[in-house]
Amino acid sequence: MSHFIILRGLRTGERYPLANFPLLLGRDPQATICLPDASLAPFHIRVKQRGRLFIIEDLTEKGVYINGERVRNSVLENLDRLLVGEVEILFSQPWDQLHITGSAISSVPISELSPISLSHADSSHLSRLHHTQILHNQIQNRETKITLYEAMQNVTAMESIEEASTSLLRNICKEIPKAKRAAFFVWKEKGKELLPLATHHVEVETTPFHIEEKLFLSVLERKQGLEVEYPTQSDQTVRLVVFPMIFVDTLIAIIQVEVESAKSDSKKTDSIPIQMLINDCASHLEALLLRMEIDTYTLAMVEAIVATLEAKDTYTVGHSERVCAYSLAIADELGLKRETKKLLLLSAICHDIGKIGIPDIILKKASILTAEEYEEMKLHPTIGAAIMEKIPNARRFISGVRNHHEKWDGTGYPDHLAGEDIPFFARIIAISDVFDAMSSGRSYSGFMDETEAIQRIQKEKELFDPDILQALVRAWEKGKITQRTSTINRK
């Protein structure tokens, strides 16, 4: 679990787990994290979670600083230092099941040391594996080549970096006799950090991963695979084999494999086919890593724009998040893949962004809009699409912004699409948007409870995709779709 650790101010040294999002920090007793410090506002910051991302939002005019830079909305990175009022806070995001060793047989919880900062080399002797430039010439066996090709095909068929790296680890372990488990680390040159991304266990293993720092340092310096052995408390030794992943002469990742071997076993790992597989998969993994970085920046930009809209329109506060939550609940019922749900999240969270371009006199009007005002309000999907098309990779999710007011029977806007012609994301967001408008008490929709809202939507079923309508009802019946926004969170 991720934590805030107080570095300076009242309660220095205390750790606060980040859970139950959105999370509020301030001096008010009702804040999720209450710090009785006079320099803090009652509710100073809000922290939201989007998958593996944590997003911080300044709720005051006092300012929030991350690593010395003032921010309003920003994605938190591991070991970021926050200055909130006069309180300094460290954001700690531990690694699952991974530990680091200063020596070969001792381990320290990674939550205290992550991410690994590699700054001190060790001159101890290490066994060097074959250089990558001669690999293809040394693979002569036809069956081995076919096996490696099939493994490469399996990895490159994966559309997310998590799935691809896990598939790569699984195939590597198949090629190494007595392999116990493996881990995949992304190398961040700028911060000299190794960030764990995936693990694969051949057997059930309860002991923590161990990382030989001197081994990793040598791999980083030489860009060449290495291995080392260390004894365990039994008569076994554990062999650590570390492979670099290099793309266009740049190190992008490191893979570690633990291999069980007897103390008398001096046979070294045949690294040639393994390194060849890693090399062949490098370009695909690099593309997925770049996409992951772009998605992170995209979400940060979207959050900043949504925050701007929320400052303009009080109704929008919380609305986008609820529509996002309802859309993801529907996606779960439909069995959508994780990568698809990530794009749906982006589409849902920014579906109303075009309202930035609607005059306040219309946007904030408490009574029913006139015909002329309604026609102007109907422009917000096209305005939103025009805004979002400037964002990287927006083409993958912009349809939910432009077409979330289309109707199944063709009576919607702006493109008067009907049935299957309506983009899939737009159909999900459309029904989520209508449900929230009814159940949250939007002024011109009247007040109704969730049951009434579901019944109303079912009566108007000709307006919605029937499969998505049924998914909404199932999610609601399971309690996955509900209005539970507290007064504190509305602040």
Tab-separated table of C-alpha atoms in Angstrom:
chain	number	residue	atom	x	y	z
A	1	MET	CA	0.000	0.000	0.000
A	2	SER	CA	1.185	3.553	-0.734
A	3	HIS	CA	1.786	5.958	2.152
A	4	PHE	CA	2.294	9.605	3.066
A	5	ILE	CA	5.240	9.925	5.484
A	6	ILE	CA	5.505	13.182	7.474
A	7	LEU	CA	9.069	14.542	7.150
A	8	ARG	CA	8.577	17.946	8.794
A	9	GLY	CA	5.836	19.480	10.929
A	10	LEU	CA	3.550	18.071	13.587
A	11	ARG	CA	3.598	14.253	13.788
A	12	THR	CA	6.971	13.996	12.074
A	13	GLY	CA	7.795	10.398	11.209
A	14	GLU	CA	4.203	9.151	11.138
A	15	ARG	CA	2.981	7.110	8.158
A	16	TYR	CA	-0.547	7.373	6.716
A	17	PRO	CA	-1.828	4.709	4.296
A	18	LEU	CA	-3.548	6.021	1.163
A	19	ALA	CA	-6.959	4.331	0.898
A	20	ASN	CA	-10.678	5.142	0.522
A	21	PHE	CA	-10.415	7.551	-2.400
A	22	PRO	CA	-10.929	10.404	-3.003
A	23	LEU	CA	-8.845	11.161	0.093
A	24	LEU	CA	-8.756	14.542	1.844
A	25	LEU	CA	-5.851	15.913	3.883
A	26	GLY	CA	-6.153	18.952	6.144
A	27	ARG	CA	-6.598	20.083	9.751
A	28	ASP	CA	-10.364	19.469	9.886
A	29	PRO	CA	-11.183	16.443	12.111
A	30	GLN	CA	-13.368	15.074	9.306
A	31	ALA	CA	-10.471	14.987	6.824
A	32	THR	CA	-9.329	11.505	5.839
A	33	ILE	CA	-5.847	12.433	7.077
A	34	CYS	CA	-6.168	15.026	9.837
A	35	LEU	CA	-3.008	16.962	10.713
A	36	PRO	CA	-3.676	19.631	13.386
A	37	ASP	CA	-1.245	22.121	11.892
A	38	ALA	CA	-2.234	25.800	11.744
A	39	SER	CA	-0.530	26.216	8.367
A	40	LEU	CA	-3.033	23.825	6.758
A	41	ALA	CA	-6.506	24.637	5.482
A	42	PRO	CA	-9.402	22.533	6.860
A	43	PHE	CA	-9.326	20.551	3.612
A	44	HIS	CA	-6.029	21.372	1.945
A	45	ILE	CA	-5.512	18.695	-0.731
A	46	ARG	CA	-7.505	15.929	-2.399
A	47	VAL	CA	-5.837	12.726	-3.576
A	48	LYS	CA	-7.505	10.623	-6.270
A	49	GLN	CA	-6.530	7.219	-7.601
A	50	ARG	CA	-6.682	6.215	-11.257
A	51	GLY	CA	-5.467	2.621	-11.565
A	52	ARG	CA	-1.835	2.757	-10.448
A	53	LEU	CA	-1.735	6.547	-10.635
A	54	PHE	CA	-2.211	8.899	-7.684
A	55	ILE	CA	-3.332	12.443	-8.528
A	56	ILE	CA	-3.070	15.335	-6.089
A	57	GLU	CA	-5.274	18.447	-6.275
A	58	ASP	CA	-4.807	21.733	-4.390
A	59	LEU	CA	-8.111	22.796	-2.774
A	60	THR	CA	-6.848	26.154	-1.478
A	61	GLU	CA	-5.024	29.288	-2.544
A	62	LYS	CA	-2.185	28.551	-0.097
A	63	GLY	CA	-0.345	26.451	-2.644
A	64	VAL	CA	0.973	22.905	-2.843
A	65	TYR	CA	4.535	22.189	-3.947
A	66	ILE	CA	5.987	18.971	-5.354
A	67	ASN	CA	9.791	18.818	-5.321
A	68	GLY	CA	9.859	22.620	-5.071
A	69	GLU	CA	7.449	23.307	-7.938
A	70	ARG	CA	3.967	24.715	-7.292
A	71	VAL	CA	1.140	22.601	-8.695
A	72	ARG	CA	-2.659	22.629	-8.870
A	73	ASN	CA	-3.218	19.137	-10.286
A	74	SER	CA	-0.378	16.674	-10.670
A	75	VAL	CA	0.401	12.960	-10.842
A	76	LEU	CA	2.499	11.796	-7.885
A	77	GLU	CA	5.681	9.839	-8.550
A	78	ASN	CA	7.343	7.560	-6.032
A	79	LEU	CA	9.468	9.487	-3.490
A	80	ASP	CA	7.995	12.866	-4.462
A	81	ARG	CA	8.311	15.426	-1.656
A	82	LEU	CA	5.207	17.532	-1.022
A	83	LEU	CA	5.104	20.829	0.828
A	84	VAL	CA	1.562	21.412	2.108
A	85	GLY	CA	1.441	24.576	4.181
A	86	GLU	CA	4.523	24.132	6.375
A	87	VAL	CA	4.211	20.329	6.441
A	88	GLU	CA	6.669	18.340	4.309
A	89	ILE	CA	5.402	14.923	3.186
A	90	LEU	CA	7.093	12.040	1.373
A	91	PHE	CA	4.980	9.974	-1.049
A	92	SER	CA	6.072	6.341	-0.791
A	93	GLN	CA	4.850	3.722	-3.254
A	94	PRO	CA	6.276	0.308	-2.222
A	95	TRP	CA	6.973	-2.550	-4.558
A	96	ASP	CA	4.918	-5.736	-4.290
A	97	GLN	CA	6.912	-8.722	-2.974
A	98	LEU	CA	10.260	-7.190	-3.931
A	99	HIS	CA	13.200	-6.720	-1.536
A	100	ILE	CA	16.726	-5.446	-1.927
A	101	THR	CA	19.839	-6.955	-0.379
A	102	GLY	CA	22.961	-5.161	0.672
A	103	SER	CA	24.660	-8.568	0.828
A	104	ALA	CA	23.761	-11.883	-0.729
A	105	ILE	CA	21.864	-13.361	2.224
A	106	SER	CA	20.206	-10.467	4.065
A	107	SER	CA	17.103	-8.594	2.995
A	108	VAL	CA	15.528	-5.239	3.803
A	109	PRO	CA	11.848	-4.377	3.066
A	110	ILE	CA	11.704	-2.484	-0.195
A	111	SER	CA	9.101	-0.136	1.324
A	112	GLU	CA	11.992	1.454	3.215
A	113	LEU	CA	14.350	1.723	0.264
A	114	SER	CA	12.277	1.869	-2.933
A	115	PRO	CA	12.895	2.777	-5.629
A	116	ILE	CA	16.399	1.302	-5.788
A	117	SER	CA	19.010	3.993	-6.178
A	118	LEU	CA	22.109	2.373	-7.676
A	119	SER	CA	25.106	4.528	-6.932
A	120	HIS	CA	27.848	2.300	-5.456
A	121	ALA	CA	29.567	-0.314	-7.601
A	122	ASP	CA	31.178	-3.492	-6.228
A	123	SER	CA	34.381	-4.899	-7.644
A	124	SER	CA	33.600	-8.544	-6.728
A	125	HIS	CA	34.011	-11.084	-9.511
A	126	LEU	CA	30.880	-11.949	-11.458
A	127	SER	CA	30.290	-14.593	-14.136
A	128	ARG	CA	29.833	-12.937	-17.502
A	129	LEU	CA	27.262	-14.238	-19.996
A	130	HIS	CA	27.573	-14.184	-23.781
A	131	HIS	CA	27.652	-10.828	-25.532
A	132	THR	CA	24.434	-9.992	-27.373
A	133	GLN	CA	26.052	-9.146	-30.724
A	134	ILE	CA	26.923	-12.773	-31.543
A	135	LEU	CA	23.702	-14.456	-30.429
A	136	HIS	CA	22.016	-15.026	-33.767
A	137	ASN	CA	25.128	-16.659	-35.207
A	138	GLN	CA	25.296	-19.150	-32.319
A	139	ILE	CA	21.683	-20.383	-32.497
A	140	GLN	CA	21.942	-23.351	-34.886
A	141	ASN	CA	19.262	-25.723	-33.592
A	142	ARG	CA	16.081	-25.436	-35.699
A	143	GLU	CA	13.764	-26.496	-32.851
A	144	THR	CA	15.284	-23.860	-30.569
A	145	LYS	CA	14.724	-21.198	-33.201
A	146	ILE	CA	11.075	-22.252	-33.616
A	147	THR	CA	10.545	-22.228	-29.827
A	148	LEU	CA	12.036	-18.737	-29.517
A	149	TYR	CA	9.983	-17.459	-32.443
A	150	GLU	CA	6.749	-18.762	-30.881
A	151	ALA	CA	7.692	-17.208	-27.533
A	152	MET	CA	8.387	-13.867	-29.239
A	153	GLN	CA	5.003	-14.064	-30.998
A	154	ASN	CA	3.280	-14.639	-27.644
A	155	VAL	CA	4.930	-11.588	-26.089
A	156	THR	CA	4.370	-9.216	-29.010
A	157	ALA	CA	0.685	-10.173	-29.185
A	158	MET	CA	0.129	-8.514	-25.789
A	159	GLU	CA	-1.295	-4.990	-25.873
A	160	SER	CA	-0.291	-3.790	-22.394
A	161	ILE	CA	3.178	-3.500	-20.879
A	162	GLU	CA	2.117	-5.518	-17.828
A	163	GLU	CA	0.821	-8.432	-19.917
A	164	ALA	CA	3.790	-8.358	-22.305
A	165	SER	CA	6.437	-8.282	-19.555
A	166	THR	CA	4.693	-11.080	-17.627
A	167	SER	CA	4.496	-13.181	-20.805
A	168	LEU	CA	8.188	-12.604	-21.430
A	169	LEU	CA	9.074	-13.737	-17.893
A	170	ARG	CA	6.903	-16.838	-18.275
A	171	ASN	CA	8.653	-17.829	-21.518
A	172	ILE	CA	12.111	-17.147	-20.074
A	173	CYS	CA	11.410	-19.424	-17.103
A	174	LYS	CA	10.356	-22.203	-19.498
A	175	GLU	CA	13.793	-22.044	-21.122
A	176	ILE	CA	15.801	-22.178	-17.864
A	177	PRO	CA	15.900	-25.509	-15.994
A	178	LYS	CA	15.007	-25.198	-12.283
A	179	ALA	CA	13.939	-21.565	-12.684
A	180	LYS	CA	11.957	-20.583	-9.580
A	181	ARG	CA	10.712	-17.097	-10.413
A	182	ALA	CA	11.572	-13.961	-12.332
A	183	ALA	CA	11.100	-10.183	-12.113
A	184	PHE	CA	11.023	-7.416	-14.736
A	185	PHE	CA	12.431	-3.957	-13.923
A	186	VAL	CA	12.141	-0.793	-16.005
A	187	TRP	CA	15.339	1.265	-16.028
A	188	LYS	CA	14.926	5.038	-15.568
A	189	GLU	CA	18.171	6.648	-16.656
A	190	LYS	CA	17.278	10.148	-15.439
A	191	GLY	CA	16.780	9.158	-11.826
A	192	LYS	CA	19.113	6.144	-11.892
A	193	GLU	CA	16.199	3.993	-10.725
A	194	LEU	CA	14.922	0.486	-11.316
A	195	LEU	CA	11.141	0.277	-11.179
A	196	PRO	CA	9.601	-3.215	-10.809
A	197	LEU	CA	6.829	-3.882	-13.303
A	198	ALA	CA	6.036	-7.602	-13.311
A	199	THR	CA	6.856	-10.928	-11.654
A	200	HIS	CA	6.306	-14.582	-12.542
A	201	HIS	CA	6.456	-17.533	-10.134
A	202	VAL	CA	7.089	-21.062	-11.379
A	203	GLU	CA	6.457	-22.402	-7.867
A	204	VAL	CA	4.645	-21.026	-4.847
A	205	GLU	CA	7.318	-19.001	-3.061
A	206	THR	CA	6.818	-17.125	0.192
A	207	THR	CA	10.306	-15.696	0.676
A	208	PRO	CA	10.933	-12.201	-0.707
A	209	PHE	CA	12.763	-11.503	-3.906
A	210	HIS	CA	16.440	-10.727	-3.399
A	211	ILE	CA	18.389	-8.285	-5.507
A	212	GLU	CA	22.182	-8.350	-5.638
A	213	GLU	CA	23.073	-4.702	-6.018
A	214	LYS	CA	26.585	-5.391	-7.315
A	215	LEU	CA	25.097	-7.672	-9.972
A	216	PHE	CA	22.624	-5.047	-11.163
A	217	LEU	CA	25.323	-2.373	-11.203
A	218	SER	CA	27.609	-4.507	-13.334
A	219	VAL	CA	24.787	-5.239	-15.801
A	220	LEU	CA	23.988	-1.535	-16.006
A	221	GLU	CA	27.614	-0.601	-16.622
A	222	ARG	CA	28.440	-3.371	-19.094
A	223	LYS	CA	24.983	-3.789	-20.680
A	224	GLN	CA	25.736	-7.480	-20.576
A	225	GLY	CA	24.100	-10.444	-18.805
A	226	LEU	CA	25.707	-11.698	-15.590
A	227	GLU	CA	25.024	-14.285	-12.911
A	228	VAL	CA	26.044	-15.020	-9.316
A	229	GLU	CA	25.242	-17.633	-6.672
A	230	TYR	CA	24.558	-17.300	-2.962
A	231	PRO	CA	23.937	-19.976	-0.309
A	232	THR	CA	20.642	-20.525	1.510
A	233	GLN	CA	20.086	-22.037	4.946
A	234	SER	CA	19.481	-25.459	3.341
A	235	ASP	CA	21.918	-27.405	1.182
A	236	GLN	CA	20.760	-25.489	-1.848
A	237	THR	CA	22.197	-22.426	-3.497
A	238	VAL	CA	20.218	-19.853	-5.412
A	239	ARG	CA	21.606	-18.637	-8.691
A	240	LEU	CA	20.677	-15.114	-9.780
A	241	VAL	CA	20.779	-14.559	-13.533
A	242	VAL	CA	20.318	-10.991	-14.738
A	243	PHE	CA	19.684	-10.037	-18.368
A	244	PRO	CA	19.640	-6.550	-19.902
A	245	MET	CA	17.008	-5.479	-22.437
A	246	ILE	CA	18.572	-3.083	-24.930
A	247	PHE	CA	16.858	-1.186	-27.725
A	248	VAL	CA	18.904	0.939	-30.176
A	249	ASP	CA	21.941	0.782	-27.833
A	250	THR	CA	19.840	2.070	-24.927
A	251	LEU	CA	19.154	0.005	-21.815
A	252	ILE	CA	15.384	-0.001	-21.173
A	253	ALA	CA	14.882	-2.861	-18.704
A	254	ILE	CA	16.561	-5.520	-16.589
A	255	ILE	CA	15.250	-9.043	-16.001
A	256	GLN	CA	16.262	-11.159	-13.020
A	257	VAL	CA	15.701	-14.917	-12.776
A	258	GLU	CA	16.200	-17.016	-9.654
A	259	VAL	CA	17.439	-20.550	-10.392
A	260	GLU	CA	17.630	-23.322	-7.810
A	261	SER	CA	20.827	-25.357	-7.912
A	262	ALA	CA	22.813	-27.686	-5.666
A	263	LYS	CA	26.062	-26.407	-4.191
A	264	SER	CA	27.959	-28.939	-6.272
A	265	ASP	CA	26.285	-27.813	-9.484
A	266	SER	CA	28.721	-25.606	-11.377
A	267	LYS	CA	26.839	-25.583	-14.666
A	268	LYS	CA	26.112	-22.066	-15.841
A	269	THR	CA	22.919	-20.895	-17.530
A	270	ASP	CA	22.799	-21.119	-21.313
A	271	SER	CA	22.119	-17.443	-21.844
A	272	ILE	CA	22.204	-17.370	-25.645
A	273	PRO	CA	18.556	-18.299	-26.429
A	274	ILE	CA	17.255	-16.231	-23.500
A	275	GLN	CA	19.119	-13.085	-24.535
A	276	MET	CA	18.049	-13.617	-28.132
A	277	LEU	CA	14.378	-13.756	-27.059
A	278	ILE	CA	14.810	-10.597	-24.975
A	279	ASN	CA	16.447	-8.782	-27.886
A	280	ASP	CA	13.660	-9.786	-30.283
A	281	CYS	CA	10.990	-8.497	-27.860
A	282	ALA	CA	12.771	-5.244	-26.996
A	283	SER	CA	11.193	-3.029	-29.672
A	284	HIS	CA	7.656	-4.100	-28.691
A	285	LEU	CA	8.303	-3.560	-24.970
A	286	GLU	CA	9.842	-0.149	-25.657
A	287	ALA	CA	6.747	0.896	-27.648
A	288	LEU	CA	4.471	-0.198	-24.788
A	289	LEU	CA	6.608	1.652	-22.226
A	290	LEU	CA	6.373	4.820	-24.301
A	291	ARG	CA	2.598	4.390	-24.552
A	292	MET	CA	2.417	4.005	-20.772
A	293	GLU	CA	4.320	7.275	-20.288
A	294	ILE	CA	2.092	9.070	-22.792
A	295	ASP	CA	-1.028	7.747	-21.033
A	296	THR	CA	0.310	9.071	-17.726
A	297	TYR	CA	0.844	12.550	-19.166
A	298	THR	CA	-2.511	12.378	-20.951
A	299	LEU	CA	-4.365	11.595	-17.725
A	300	ALA	CA	-2.574	14.418	-15.912
A	301	MET	CA	-3.618	16.879	-18.628
A	302	VAL	CA	-7.197	15.591	-18.571
A	303	GLU	CA	-7.360	15.962	-14.788
A	304	ALA	CA	-6.126	19.549	-15.050
A	305	ILE	CA	-8.798	20.402	-17.641
A	306	VAL	CA	-11.537	18.692	-15.602
A	307	ALA	CA	-10.448	20.659	-12.527
A	308	THR	CA	-10.794	23.856	-14.554
A	309	LEU	CA	-14.315	22.853	-15.582
A	310	GLU	CA	-15.253	21.958	-11.994
A	311	ALA	CA	-14.146	25.421	-10.867
A	312	LYS	CA	-16.498	26.897	-13.479
A	313	ASP	CA	-19.521	24.621	-12.960
A	314	THR	CA	-20.463	23.467	-9.440
A	315	TYR	CA	-22.656	20.635	-10.771
A	316	THR	CA	-19.663	19.088	-12.543
A	317	VAL	CA	-17.863	18.614	-9.193
A	318	GLY	CA	-17.995	14.863	-8.688
A	319	HIS	CA	-20.170	14.254	-11.756
A	320	SER	CA	-17.309	13.232	-14.045
A	321	GLU	CA	-15.910	10.883	-11.411
A	322	ARG	CA	-19.293	9.237	-10.849
A	323	VAL	CA	-19.876	8.782	-14.583
A	324	CYS	CA	-16.398	7.287	-14.762
A	325	ALA	CA	-17.160	4.861	-11.902
A	326	TYR	CA	-20.504	3.825	-13.421
A	327	SER	CA	-18.895	3.310	-16.838
A	328	LEU	CA	-16.190	1.069	-15.379
A	329	ALA	CA	-18.818	-0.946	-13.471
A	330	ILE	CA	-20.654	-1.500	-16.756
A	331	ALA	CA	-17.342	-2.433	-18.411
A	332	ASP	CA	-16.780	-5.095	-15.747
A	333	GLU	CA	-20.206	-6.577	-16.464
A	334	LEU	CA	-19.384	-6.643	-20.169
A	335	GLY	CA	-16.053	-8.346	-19.496
A	336	LEU	CA	-13.924	-5.683	-21.172
A	337	LYS	CA	-10.150	-6.029	-21.103
A	338	ARG	CA	-8.038	-3.915	-18.772
A	339	GLU	CA	-6.488	-1.892	-21.605
A	340	THR	CA	-9.949	-1.069	-22.987
A	341	LYS	CA	-11.147	0.003	-19.544
A	342	LYS	CA	-8.183	2.362	-19.220
A	343	LEU	CA	-9.247	4.155	-22.401
A	344	LEU	CA	-12.890	4.162	-21.298
A	345	LEU	CA	-11.812	5.793	-18.032
A	346	LEU	CA	-10.128	8.623	-19.945
A	347	SER	CA	-13.144	9.065	-22.196
A	348	ALA	CA	-15.589	9.139	-19.268
A	349	ILE	CA	-13.587	11.459	-17.026
A	350	CYS	CA	-13.407	14.133	-19.731
A	351	HIS	CA	-16.793	13.637	-21.444
A	352	ASP	CA	-18.130	17.074	-20.374
A	353	ILE	CA	-14.939	19.063	-20.953
A	354	GLY	CA	-16.603	21.019	-23.764
A	355	LYS	CA	-18.774	22.827	-21.197
A	356	ILE	CA	-15.761	25.070	-20.639
A	357	GLY	CA	-16.855	26.812	-23.840
A	358	ILE	CA	-20.488	27.321	-22.725
A	359	PRO	CA	-21.380	30.751	-21.249
A	360	ASP	CA	-21.885	30.773	-17.457
A	361	ILE	CA	-25.364	32.264	-17.807
A	362	ILE	CA	-26.438	29.042	-19.559
A	363	LEU	CA	-24.222	26.561	-17.733
A	364	LYS	CA	-25.267	27.704	-14.259
A	365	LYS	CA	-28.905	28.417	-14.990
A	366	ALA	CA	-31.116	26.835	-12.296
A	367	SER	CA	-34.304	26.672	-14.361
A	368	ILE	CA	-35.106	24.868	-17.617
A	369	LEU	CA	-33.185	26.204	-20.611
A	370	THR	CA	-34.920	28.038	-23.433
A	371	ALA	CA	-34.823	26.516	-26.905
A	372	GLU	CA	-32.017	28.884	-27.924
A	373	GLU	CA	-30.020	28.158	-24.762
A	374	TYR	CA	-30.478	24.430	-25.212
A	375	GLU	CA	-29.142	24.625	-28.780
A	376	GLU	CA	-26.048	26.387	-27.458
A	377	MET	CA	-25.630	23.810	-24.662
A	378	LYS	CA	-25.739	21.074	-27.307
A	379	LEU	CA	-22.465	22.440	-28.706
A	380	HIS	CA	-20.428	21.156	-25.745
A	381	PRO	CA	-19.671	17.672	-27.224
A	382	THR	CA	-18.130	19.154	-30.371
A	383	ILE	CA	-16.273	21.800	-28.335
A	384	GLY	CA	-14.950	19.057	-26.074
A	385	ALA	CA	-13.804	16.929	-29.013
A	386	ALA	CA	-11.993	19.941	-30.493
A	387	ILE	CA	-10.182	20.481	-27.177
A	388	MET	CA	-9.261	16.841	-26.666
A	389	GLU	CA	-8.004	16.151	-30.190
A	390	LYS	CA	-4.851	18.113	-29.320
A	391	ILE	CA	-3.944	15.611	-26.588
A	392	PRO	CA	-1.632	12.657	-27.451
A	393	ASN	CA	-3.475	9.464	-28.376
A	394	ALA	CA	-6.874	11.180	-27.998
A	395	ARG	CA	-8.165	9.381	-31.097
A	396	ARG	CA	-8.352	6.212	-28.963
A	397	PHE	CA	-10.940	7.673	-26.563
A	398	ILE	CA	-12.300	10.921	-28.039
A	399	SER	CA	-15.492	9.256	-29.309
A	400	GLY	CA	-16.978	9.267	-25.806
A	401	VAL	CA	-16.481	13.020	-25.621
A	402	ARG	CA	-18.085	13.812	-28.966
A	403	ASN	CA	-20.911	11.261	-29.035
A	404	HIS	CA	-22.070	10.698	-25.437
A	405	HIS	CA	-25.392	12.454	-26.213
A	406	GLU	CA	-26.253	10.221	-29.164
A	407	LYS	CA	-29.365	8.016	-28.735
A	408	TRP	CA	-29.893	4.433	-29.867
A	409	ASP	CA	-32.959	5.523	-31.880
A	410	GLY	CA	-31.037	8.280	-33.680
A	411	THR	CA	-32.610	11.266	-31.881
A	412	GLY	CA	-29.411	12.403	-30.159
A	413	TYR	CA	-26.704	14.899	-31.127
A	414	PRO	CA	-24.372	16.165	-32.549
A	415	ASP	CA	-24.121	13.610	-35.408
A	416	HIS	CA	-27.602	11.989	-35.142
A	417	LEU	CA	-26.077	8.513	-35.068
A	418	ALA	CA	-28.191	5.445	-34.307
A	419	GLY	CA	-27.642	1.869	-33.114
A	420	GLU	CA	-24.267	0.282	-33.772
A	421	ASP	CA	-23.091	3.427	-35.583
A	422	ILE	CA	-22.710	5.099	-32.187
A	423	PRO	CA	-19.142	4.539	-30.903
A	424	PHE	CA	-18.958	1.908	-28.162
A	425	PHE	CA	-17.479	4.180	-25.457
A	426	ALA	CA	-20.148	6.795	-26.181
A	427	ARG	CA	-22.930	4.247	-25.623
A	428	ILE	CA	-21.553	3.322	-22.189
A	429	ILE	CA	-20.951	6.919	-21.115
A	430	ALA	CA	-24.370	8.032	-22.397
A	431	ILE	CA	-26.308	5.742	-20.056
A	432	SER	CA	-23.953	6.465	-17.134
A	433	ASP	CA	-24.413	10.191	-17.710
A	434	VAL	CA	-28.220	9.899	-17.757
A	435	PHE	CA	-28.275	7.774	-14.592
A	436	ASP	CA	-26.146	10.312	-12.721
A	437	ALA	CA	-28.231	13.254	-14.000
A	438	MET	CA	-31.357	11.604	-12.608
A	439	SER	CA	-30.000	10.299	-9.311
A	440	SER	CA	-27.754	13.231	-8.356
A	441	GLY	CA	-30.549	15.813	-8.577
A	442	ARG	CA	-29.482	17.981	-11.488
A	443	SER	CA	-31.826	20.987	-11.268
A	444	TYR	CA	-33.678	20.448	-14.545
A	445	SER	CA	-33.973	16.672	-14.087
A	446	GLY	CA	-35.701	16.721	-10.713
A	447	PHE	CA	-34.834	14.527	-7.741
A	448	MET	CA	-35.335	10.768	-7.798
A	449	ASP	CA	-33.755	7.860	-5.973
A	450	GLU	CA	-31.652	5.213	-7.701
A	451	THR	CA	-34.532	2.755	-8.072
A	452	GLU	CA	-36.667	5.380	-9.808
A	453	ALA	CA	-33.747	6.300	-12.058
A	454	ILE	CA	-33.241	2.672	-13.114
A	455	GLN	CA	-36.961	2.241	-13.742
A	456	ARG	CA	-37.078	5.456	-15.785
A	457	ILE	CA	-34.147	4.348	-17.912
A	458	GLN	CA	-35.770	0.958	-18.514
A	459	LYS	CA	-38.970	2.677	-19.664
A	460	GLU	CA	-36.912	4.712	-22.131
A	461	LYS	CA	-34.969	1.655	-23.334
A	462	GLU	CA	-35.284	2.658	-26.987
A	463	LEU	CA	-32.679	5.368	-26.270
A	464	PHE	CA	-29.919	3.007	-25.141
A	465	ASP	CA	-27.905	0.032	-26.347
A	466	PRO	CA	-29.895	-2.934	-24.942
A	467	ASP	CA	-26.782	-4.915	-23.934
A	468	ILE	CA	-25.295	-1.939	-22.111
A	469	LEU	CA	-28.652	-1.210	-20.452
A	470	GLN	CA	-28.742	-4.764	-19.095
A	471	ALA	CA	-25.138	-4.418	-17.890
A	472	LEU	CA	-26.102	-1.212	-16.046
A	473	VAL	CA	-29.026	-2.960	-14.335
A	474	ARG	CA	-26.875	-5.937	-13.329
A	475	ALA	CA	-24.170	-3.668	-11.898
A	476	TRP	CA	-26.773	-1.681	-9.966
A	477	GLU	CA	-28.386	-4.832	-8.576
A	478	LYS	CA	-24.952	-5.981	-7.365
A	479	GLY	CA	-24.401	-2.647	-5.606
A	480	LYS	CA	-21.586	-1.561	-7.934
A	481	ILE	CA	-23.472	1.538	-9.084
A	482	THR	CA	-24.720	3.784	-6.314
A	483	GLN	CA	-24.783	7.409	-5.180
A	484	ARG	CA	-22.518	7.577	-2.135
A	485	THR	CA	-20.817	10.917	-2.403
A	486	SER	CA	-20.282	12.397	1.066
A	487	THR	CA	-20.573	16.061	1.999
A	488	ILE	CA	-16.878	16.119	2.764
A	489	ASN	CA	-15.955	14.841	-0.692
A	490	ARG	CA	-18.210	17.432	-2.298
A	491	LYS	CA	-16.138	20.127	-0.637
